[in-house]
Amino acid sequence: RMKVKQFRYGSDNLSYLIYTENEAVAIDGGAVEEILDFIGSAGLALRVVTNTHAHPDHTPGNQALLEGSGARLCDHTALAREGGISLGNETISVYPTPGHTTDSVTFHCNGRLITGDTLFNGTVGTCFSGDLKAFYRSIRRLLDLPADTVVYAGHDYVEYAMAFARLVEPDNRAIDGYLAAYTPEHVFSRLADELKVNPFVRYNDPEMIKILKKRGVATATEDERVQGVMHIE
């Protein structure tokens, strides 16, 4: 059965390895040395190197991983068009999730999502593509998955995100529990957690709608509420 291991690099970037008993796929593999050490100690063959999107802070490890392992580089947009990638006898699903960038994708295996800069733990990415509707279609696609699905993001922004969430919803008691469960050594959340604390995905929650109304935001339609939460300051 496929497993996921997280590696930290830079100030807040996160790399991932999806692996079986003997094969692995590296995603946003900037933590080159740590990934190669783990592969070596676990007796794994790195088959594929790929990315959640092409921003340079997510791709710096690609060449070194290829040279250190004999893996092949797979274009993430091609994987999304194909619908997934095989690892042993199992399949990692790959979804196009445009919005942060036009080429953003999300990887899904065994109830775990590797979301890059689309959905963070506690916040969402910046919509650099300018297509907010596409961005929220991507986020809705992820939120439609089972509530216990784990979110593994491209950066650790948890403390900043919860500080902002507390400014938006100072009476939201779920924030305390979310922070209590946070550790920099293993950064994750579940979709159910995000729907309790992440202001940018709570646009249909009655409490968030009250807050938007107090701010003078139109709330009659979901699109209006999405626009409202994305412009909260």
PDB file of N, CA and C in Angstrom, residues 103-159:
ATOM      1  N   ASP A 103      -1.060  25.789 -14.528  1.00  0.00           N
ATOM      2  CA  ASP A 103      -0.562  24.417 -14.630  1.00  0.00           C
ATOM      3  C   ASP A 103      -0.616  23.654 -13.301  1.00  0.00           C
ATOM      4  N   SER A 104      -1.254  24.195 -12.275  1.00  0.00           N
ATOM      5  CA  SER A 104      -1.274  23.538 -10.964  1.00  0.00           C
ATOM      6  C   SER A 104      -2.042  22.216 -11.020  1.00  0.00           C
ATOM      7  N   VAL A 105      -1.487  21.207 -10.323  1.00  0.00           N
ATOM      8  CA  VAL A 105      -2.151  19.912 -10.214  1.00  0.00           C
ATOM      9  C   VAL A 105      -2.114  19.459  -8.756  1.00  0.00           C
ATOM     10  N   THR A 106      -2.977  18.498  -8.437  1.00  0.00           N
ATOM     11  CA  THR A 106      -3.021  17.893  -7.108  1.00  0.00           C
ATOM     12  C   THR A 106      -2.904  16.381  -7.251  1.00  0.00           C
ATOM     13  N   PHE A 107      -2.099  15.777  -6.386  1.00  0.00           N
ATOM     14  CA  PHE A 107      -1.909  14.328  -6.360  1.00  0.00           C
ATOM     15  C   PHE A 107      -2.767  13.728  -5.254  1.00  0.00           C
ATOM     16  N   HIS A 108      -3.350  12.558  -5.499  1.00  0.00           N
ATOM     17  CA  HIS A 108      -4.290  11.945  -4.556  1.00  0.00           C
ATOM     18  C   HIS A 108      -4.003  10.449  -4.471  1.00  0.00           C
ATOM     19  N   CYS A 109      -3.717   9.981  -3.262  1.00  0.00           N
ATOM     20  CA  CYS A 109      -3.548   8.541  -3.059  1.00  0.00           C
ATOM     21  C   CYS A 109      -3.902   8.184  -1.620  1.00  0.00           C
ATOM     22  N   ASN A 110      -4.630   7.084  -1.462  1.00  0.00           N
ATOM     23  CA  ASN A 110      -4.942   6.546  -0.137  1.00  0.00           C
ATOM     24  C   ASN A 110      -5.443   7.595   0.848  1.00  0.00           C
ATOM     25  N   GLY A 111      -6.367   8.444   0.409  1.00  0.00           N
ATOM     26  CA  GLY A 111      -6.947   9.428   1.303  1.00  0.00           C
ATOM     27  C   GLY A 111      -6.029  10.581   1.647  1.00  0.00           C
ATOM     28  N   ARG A 112      -5.000  10.803   0.845  1.00  0.00           N
ATOM     29  CA  ARG A 112      -4.058  11.903   1.064  1.00  0.00           C
ATOM     30  C   ARG A 112      -3.957  12.744  -0.200  1.00  0.00           C
ATOM     31  N   LEU A 113      -3.958  14.044  -0.010  1.00  0.00           N
ATOM     32  CA  LEU A 113      -3.805  14.988  -1.113  1.00  0.00           C
ATOM     33  C   LEU A 113      -2.478  15.717  -0.992  1.00  0.00           C
ATOM     34  N   ILE A 114      -1.767  15.860  -2.089  1.00  0.00           N
ATOM     35  CA  ILE A 114      -0.592  16.733  -2.153  1.00  0.00           C
ATOM     36  C   ILE A 114      -0.994  17.890  -3.056  1.00  0.00           C
ATOM     37  N   THR A 115      -1.262  19.029  -2.416  1.00  0.00           N
ATOM     38  CA  THR A 115      -2.006  20.112  -3.065  1.00  0.00           C
ATOM     39  C   THR A 115      -1.143  21.252  -3.587  1.00  0.00           C
ATOM     40  N   GLY A 116       0.172  21.212  -3.361  1.00  0.00           N
ATOM     41  CA  GLY A 116       1.008  22.316  -3.826  1.00  0.00           C
ATOM     42  C   GLY A 116       0.567  23.629  -3.218  1.00  0.00           C
ATOM     43  N   ASP A 117       0.358  24.631  -4.058  1.00  0.00           N
ATOM     44  CA  ASP A 117      -0.032  25.963  -3.578  1.00  0.00           C
ATOM     45  C   ASP A 117      -1.496  26.276  -3.879  1.00  0.00           C
ATOM     46  N   THR A 118      -2.303  25.235  -4.059  1.00  0.00           N
ATOM     47  CA  THR A 118      -3.735  25.433  -4.264  1.00  0.00           C
ATOM     48  C   THR A 118      -4.441  25.575  -2.923  1.00  0.00           C
ATOM     49  N   LEU A 119      -4.391  24.539  -2.117  1.00  0.00           N
ATOM     50  CA  LEU A 119      -4.998  24.544  -0.786  1.00  0.00           C
ATOM     51  C   LEU A 119      -3.917  24.316   0.244  1.00  0.00           C
ATOM     52  N   PHE A 120      -3.722  25.300   1.125  1.00  0.00           N
ATOM     53  CA  PHE A 120      -2.776  25.161   2.222  1.00  0.00           C
ATOM     54  C   PHE A 120      -3.492  24.688   3.479  1.00  0.00           C
ATOM     55  N   ASN A 121      -2.714  24.349   4.478  1.00  0.00           N
ATOM     56  CA  ASN A 121      -3.266  24.043   5.799  1.00  0.00           C
ATOM     57  C   ASN A 121      -3.589  25.370   6.477  1.00  0.00           C
ATOM     58  N   GLY A 122      -4.881  25.736   6.457  1.00  0.00           N
ATOM     59  CA  GLY A 122      -5.322  26.953   7.105  1.00  0.00           C
ATOM     60  C   GLY A 122      -5.567  28.141   6.200  1.00  0.00           C
ATOM     61  N   THR A 123      -5.189  28.030   4.933  1.00  0.00           N
ATOM     62  CA  THR A 123      -5.407  29.136   4.005  1.00  0.00           C
ATOM     63  C   THR A 123      -5.429  28.578   2.581  1.00  0.00           C
ATOM     64  N   VAL A 124      -5.417  29.435   1.586  1.00  0.00           N
ATOM     65  CA  VAL A 124      -5.346  29.005   0.193  1.00  0.00           C
ATOM     66  C   VAL A 124      -4.242  29.799  -0.491  1.00  0.00           C
ATOM     67  N   GLY A 125      -3.879  29.356  -1.696  1.00  0.00           N
ATOM     68  CA  GLY A 125      -2.825  30.035  -2.426  1.00  0.00           C
ATOM     69  C   GLY A 125      -3.282  31.346  -3.033  1.00  0.00           C
ATOM     70  N   THR A 126      -2.328  32.100  -3.513  1.00  0.00           N
ATOM     71  CA  THR A 126      -2.623  33.318  -4.262  1.00  0.00           C
ATOM     72  C   THR A 126      -3.052  32.929  -5.674  1.00  0.00           C
ATOM     73  N   CYS A 127      -4.068  33.584  -6.182  1.00  0.00           N
ATOM     74  CA  CYS A 127      -4.600  33.267  -7.509  1.00  0.00           C
ATOM     75  C   CYS A 127      -3.800  34.029  -8.566  1.00  0.00           C
ATOM     76  N   PHE A 128      -2.563  33.572  -8.829  1.00  0.00           N
ATOM     77  CA  PHE A 128      -1.701  34.257  -9.783  1.00  0.00           C
ATOM     78  C   PHE A 128      -2.239  34.174 -11.207  1.00  0.00           C
ATOM     79  N   SER A 129      -3.052  33.163 -11.499  1.00  0.00           N
ATOM     80  CA  SER A 129      -3.601  33.029 -12.853  1.00  0.00           C
ATOM     81  C   SER A 129      -4.609  34.127 -13.167  1.00  0.00           C
ATOM     82  N   GLY A 130      -5.182  34.723 -12.114  1.00  0.00           N
ATOM     83  CA  GLY A 130      -6.210  35.737 -12.305  1.00  0.00           C
ATOM     84  C   GLY A 130      -7.597  35.169 -12.532  1.00  0.00           C
ATOM     85  N   ASP A 131      -7.697  33.853 -12.614  1.00  0.00           N
ATOM     86  CA  ASP A 131      -8.984  33.201 -12.878  1.00  0.00           C
ATOM     87  C   ASP A 131      -9.549  32.661 -11.563  1.00  0.00           C
ATOM     88  N   LEU A 132     -10.222  33.541 -10.818  1.00  0.00           N
ATOM     89  CA  LEU A 132     -10.720  33.166  -9.501  1.00  0.00           C
ATOM     90  C   LEU A 132     -11.789  32.082  -9.582  1.00  0.00           C
ATOM     91  N   LYS A 133     -12.586  32.100 -10.630  1.00  0.00           N
ATOM     92  CA  LYS A 133     -13.624  31.072 -10.764  1.00  0.00           C
ATOM     93  C   LYS A 133     -12.997  29.694 -10.948  1.00  0.00           C
ATOM     94  N   ALA A 134     -11.961  29.618 -11.777  1.00  0.00           N
ATOM     95  CA  ALA A 134     -11.270  28.344 -11.960  1.00  0.00           C
ATOM     96  C   ALA A 134     -10.613  27.898 -10.662  1.00  0.00           C
ATOM     97  N   PHE A 135     -10.046  28.859  -9.942  1.00  0.00           N
ATOM     98  CA  PHE A 135      -9.390  28.556  -8.672  1.00  0.00           C
ATOM     99  C   PHE A 135     -10.385  27.920  -7.703  1.00  0.00           C
ATOM    100  N   TYR A 136     -11.556  28.496  -7.601  1.00  0.00           N
ATOM    101  CA  TYR A 136     -12.529  27.956  -6.654  1.00  0.00           C
ATOM    102  C   TYR A 136     -13.204  26.688  -7.163  1.00  0.00           C
ATOM    103  N   ARG A 137     -13.262  26.490  -8.451  1.00  0.00           N
ATOM    104  CA  ARG A 137     -13.696  25.185  -8.948  1.00  0.00           C
ATOM    105  C   ARG A 137     -12.707  24.111  -8.521  1.00  0.00           C
ATOM    106  N   SER A 138     -11.428  24.441  -8.553  1.00  0.00           N
ATOM    107  CA  SER A 138     -10.391  23.499  -8.117  1.00  0.00           C
ATOM    108  C   SER A 138     -10.523  23.202  -6.624  1.00  0.00           C
ATOM    109  N   ILE A 139     -10.715  24.241  -5.827  1.00  0.00           N
ATOM    110  CA  ILE A 139     -10.835  24.051  -4.383  1.00  0.00           C
ATOM    111  C   ILE A 139     -12.089  23.254  -4.041  1.00  0.00           C
ATOM    112  N   ARG A 140     -13.197  23.549  -4.724  1.00  0.00           N
ATOM    113  CA  ARG A 140     -14.436  22.795  -4.482  1.00  0.00           C
ATOM    114  C   ARG A 140     -14.242  21.316  -4.816  1.00  0.00           C
ATOM    115  N   ARG A 141     -13.500  21.051  -5.873  1.00  0.00           N
ATOM    116  CA  ARG A 141     -13.250  19.648  -6.247  1.00  0.00           C
ATOM    117  C   ARG A 141     -12.563  18.907  -5.109  1.00  0.00           C
ATOM    118  N   LEU A 142     -11.633  19.566  -4.461  1.00  0.00           N
ATOM    119  CA  LEU A 142     -10.936  18.944  -3.333  1.00  0.00           C
ATOM    120  C   LEU A 142     -11.858  18.824  -2.123  1.00  0.00           C
ATOM    121  N   LEU A 143     -12.645  19.849  -1.861  1.00  0.00           N
ATOM    122  CA  LEU A 143     -13.534  19.831  -0.697  1.00  0.00           C
ATOM    123  C   LEU A 143     -14.644  18.796  -0.832  1.00  0.00           C
ATOM    124  N   ASP A 144     -14.913  18.352  -2.043  1.00  0.00           N
ATOM    125  CA  ASP A 144     -15.933  17.331  -2.260  1.00  0.00           C
ATOM    126  C   ASP A 144     -15.452  15.926  -1.893  1.00  0.00           C
ATOM    127  N   LEU A 145     -14.163  15.783  -1.642  1.00  0.00           N
ATOM    128  CA  LEU A 145     -13.622  14.487  -1.229  1.00  0.00           C
ATOM    129  C   LEU A 145     -14.021  14.194   0.221  1.00  0.00           C
ATOM    130  N   PRO A 146     -13.874  12.955   0.686  1.00  0.00           N
ATOM    131  CA  PRO A 146     -14.265  12.626   2.064  1.00  0.00           C
ATOM    132  C   PRO A 146     -13.624  13.548   3.096  1.00  0.00           C
ATOM    133  N   ALA A 147     -14.380  13.843   4.153  1.00  0.00           N
ATOM    134  CA  ALA A 147     -13.964  14.829   5.159  1.00  0.00           C
ATOM    135  C   ALA A 147     -12.667  14.458   5.862  1.00  0.00           C
ATOM    136  N   ASP A 148     -12.343  13.155   5.930  1.00  0.00           N
ATOM    137  CA  ASP A 148     -11.124  12.739   6.618  1.00  0.00           C
ATOM    138  C   ASP A 148      -9.907  12.697   5.697  1.00  0.00           C
ATOM    139  N   THR A 149     -10.060  13.185   4.453  1.00  0.00           N
ATOM    140  CA  THR A 149      -8.928  13.248   3.527  1.00  0.00           C
ATOM    141  C   THR A 149      -7.860  14.194   4.075  1.00  0.00           C
ATOM    142  N   VAL A 150      -6.614  13.737   4.056  1.00  0.00           N
ATOM    143  CA  VAL A 150      -5.494  14.511   4.594  1.00  0.00           C
ATOM    144  C   VAL A 150      -4.986  15.495   3.544  1.00  0.00           C
ATOM    145  N   VAL A 151      -4.698  16.710   3.988  1.00  0.00           N
ATOM    146  CA  VAL A 151      -4.144  17.753   3.115  1.00  0.00           C
ATOM    147  C   VAL A 151      -2.661  17.932   3.420  1.00  0.00           C
ATOM    148  N   TYR A 152      -1.826  17.650   2.436  1.00  0.00           N
ATOM    149  CA  TYR A 152      -0.387  17.918   2.496  1.00  0.00           C
ATOM    150  C   TYR A 152      -0.092  19.038   1.503  1.00  0.00           C
ATOM    151  N   ALA A 153       0.282  20.191   1.996  1.00  0.00           N
ATOM    152  CA  ALA A 153       0.436  21.379   1.152  1.00  0.00           C
ATOM    153  C   ALA A 153       1.886  21.621   0.736  1.00  0.00           C
ATOM    154  N   GLY A 154       2.069  22.631  -0.097  1.00  0.00           N
ATOM    155  CA  GLY A 154       3.393  22.949  -0.609  1.00  0.00           C
ATOM    156  C   GLY A 154       4.239  23.806   0.296  1.00  0.00           C
ATOM    157  N   HIS A 155       3.619  24.434   1.303  1.00  0.00           N
ATOM    158  CA  HIS A 155       4.335  25.274   2.259  1.00  0.00           C
ATOM    159  C   HIS A 155       3.709  25.104   3.639  1.00  0.00           C
ATOM    160  N   ASP A 156       4.485  25.393   4.640  1.00  0.00           N
ATOM    161  CA  ASP A 156       3.982  25.451   6.013  1.00  0.00           C
ATOM    162  C   ASP A 156       3.705  26.907   6.360  1.00  0.00           C
ATOM    163  N   TYR A 157       2.430  27.278   6.254  1.00  0.00           N
ATOM    164  CA  TYR A 157       1.989  28.626   6.603  1.00  0.00           C
ATOM    165  C   TYR A 157       1.030  28.594   7.801  1.00  0.00           C
ATOM    166  N   VAL A 158       1.056  27.524   8.567  1.00  0.00           N
ATOM    167  CA  VAL A 158      -0.001  27.291   9.556  1.00  0.00           C
ATOM    168  C   VAL A 158      -0.102  28.414  10.585  1.00  0.00           C
ATOM    169  N   GLU A 159       0.996  28.810  11.187  1.00  0.00           N
ATOM    170  CA  GLU A 159       0.915  29.814  12.257  1.00  0.00           C
ATOM    171  C   GLU A 159       0.418  31.160  11.725  1.00  0.00           C
TER     172      GLU A 159
END
